């Protein structure tokens, strides 16, 4: 490891899916209508602390024996990988991102007959199993006034992306009529482009935090083991390469944090079409200003619950994990997979300069008794009223859900216990879980599919209910 990178790591103190499927005919309307409470984040560089409710029966208590169900609202999607429910409409509008390149509006009148937005001409062509595509959307907190929304998608190689790379990661902004039921991409303004060496591990989540900044998840560049074409050298010699542990050469394997209400980087004097929050951990250090946390493989979905941000990270072949985001946090990939050594019998728990590799708050294996699976699907903390026993629990899933979801409440030690939630009635929902969304009233939505490839029309939007 070079000296400057060591100096940086000392100063800071600090898998989309290893098997991810898609959730195309036009979707159809399927129906009308559309742990404990956490007070602070886990210990981190921001000085915050975690609290845990000791539980009991009822809200905030045991999750044992709890069952849930789906109420299917709309079907016919190819691969619904995100659903956004903006505060601007009080939860009455649900926007479903379909991976091939369309976004659909479902409101109290049902599913609109035409796409809300169609960017298939800007997205790479998808065929069969594919982790690229239209992957995420975030509505500006002031969308009702400014009409701005943010798209994350995979484009064909653009200028600056090497010819032997797979595609270009795009983050862009649209300004539209907030009341419209169909919009165009004519106003698109590209904010960020990243060369993607491999077609997998693209992450895709974008979300506004309570601080008003946009958080953007990036995968490690794809392939396997965080090595090979497009993967740089890092400080850990047991595994060759490592975008996850690099903070200077590129922005892969990380969560980025940018200010979309400003331009010009940190001081406003460069050509970046966005600003950089002055308290981002690498500002003024040897590292990329956009970086907020790193050491991630393929963060498939992140979500905020108050100040807490849950980041699910898809594992390589043994462990799936969920992390609580910390400013300047290093989550260990590719030194560690979850809280376990990766491709080594023994491995460090910190960088050579003493920066900790942070253990996940949740993890589960790919086999064995209890919760298991192949690719974690990040969810949300439930804050609704229709399932009282689930109040305050983080609800998530595995891609191969096998008729169940997972839920967990914070505890004093890591990893937290995971409860399995049987889905007693799937309605017309599929067997594979792809994404979750949360409405302003705290109720949850689940995107599902019956197929492991991006084709067909088995994708569904479901509302989570009590069994």
PDB file of C-alpha atoms in Angstrom, residues 44 55 98 127:
ATOM      1  CA  UNK A  44     -19.217   5.567  14.249  1.00  0.00           C
ATOM      2  CA  UNK A  55     -38.794  -5.705  23.705  1.00  0.00           C
ATOM      3  CA  UNK A  98     -38.801  -1.591 -14.465  1.00  0.00           C
ATOM      4  CA  UNK A 127     -31.119 -10.100 -22.496  1.00  0.00           C
TER       5      UNK A 127
END
